[in-house]
Coordinates of C-alpha atoms in Angstrom, one line a residue:
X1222 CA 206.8 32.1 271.0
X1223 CA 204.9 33.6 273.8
X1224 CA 201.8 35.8 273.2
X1225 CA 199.8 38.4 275.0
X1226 CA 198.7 41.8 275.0
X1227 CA 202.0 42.8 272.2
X1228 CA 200.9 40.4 269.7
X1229 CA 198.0 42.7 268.1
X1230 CA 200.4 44.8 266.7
X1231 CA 203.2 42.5 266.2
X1232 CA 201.4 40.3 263.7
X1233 CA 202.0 43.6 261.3
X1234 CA 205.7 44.3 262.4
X1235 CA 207.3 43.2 259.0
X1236 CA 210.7 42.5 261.1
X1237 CA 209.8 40.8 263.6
X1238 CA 208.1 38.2 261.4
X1239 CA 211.3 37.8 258.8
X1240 CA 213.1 37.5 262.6
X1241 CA 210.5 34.8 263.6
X1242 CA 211.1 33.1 259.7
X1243 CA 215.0 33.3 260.6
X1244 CA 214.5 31.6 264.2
X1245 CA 212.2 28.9 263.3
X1246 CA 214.6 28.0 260.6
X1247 CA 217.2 26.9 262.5
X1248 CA 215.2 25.1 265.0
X1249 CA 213.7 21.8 265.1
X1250 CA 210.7 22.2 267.4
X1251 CA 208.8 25.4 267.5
X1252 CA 206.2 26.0 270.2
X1253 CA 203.9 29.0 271.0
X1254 CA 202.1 29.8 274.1
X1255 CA 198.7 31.9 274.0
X1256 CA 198.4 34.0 270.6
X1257 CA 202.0 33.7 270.4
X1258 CA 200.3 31.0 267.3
X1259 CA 199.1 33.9 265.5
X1260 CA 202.6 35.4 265.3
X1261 CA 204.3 32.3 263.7
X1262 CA 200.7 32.6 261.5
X1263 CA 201.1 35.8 260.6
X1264 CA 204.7 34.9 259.4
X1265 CA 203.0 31.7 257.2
X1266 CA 205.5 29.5 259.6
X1267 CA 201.9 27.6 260.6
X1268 CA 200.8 26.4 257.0
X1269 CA 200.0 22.8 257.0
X1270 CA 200.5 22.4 260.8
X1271 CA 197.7 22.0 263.0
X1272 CA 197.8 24.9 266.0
X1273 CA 195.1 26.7 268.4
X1274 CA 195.2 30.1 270.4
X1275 CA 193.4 31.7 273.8
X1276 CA 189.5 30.6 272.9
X1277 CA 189.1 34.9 272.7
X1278 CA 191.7 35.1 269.7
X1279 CA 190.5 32.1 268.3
X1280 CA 188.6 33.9 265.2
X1281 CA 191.1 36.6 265.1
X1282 CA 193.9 33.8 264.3
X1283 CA 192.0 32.0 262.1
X1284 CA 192.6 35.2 259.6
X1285 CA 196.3 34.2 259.2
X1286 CA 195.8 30.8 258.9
X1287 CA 195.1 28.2 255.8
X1288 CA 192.0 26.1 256.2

């Protein structure tokens, strides 16, 4: 899932992140580059899985995640 300057408004796009649910359903491996984490976040596709972002989205991302 890549990331960048989209993904701050993405993260409240209710479609894209049933799309992203759909996708990462019928994969086996999943992988993110940049804040491209907070997307799968956002859609609760990170829950129990361990994942970091770009060091100045870190606290942003941390919002969608579980501790």
């Amino acid at each position: 899932m890549p990331g960048g300057r989209g993904s701050g408004s993405l993260v409240k796009s209710p479609k894209l992140l049933c799309q992203l649910i759909d996708l990462v359903g019928s994969t086996d491996i999943v992988s993110s580059v940049c804040t491209g984490s907070i997307l799968l976040a956002a859609a609760g596709l990170l829950k129990y899985h361990a994942a970091t972002t770009n060091k100045s989205a870190f606290d942003w991302g941390r919002t969608f995640g579980h501790e």
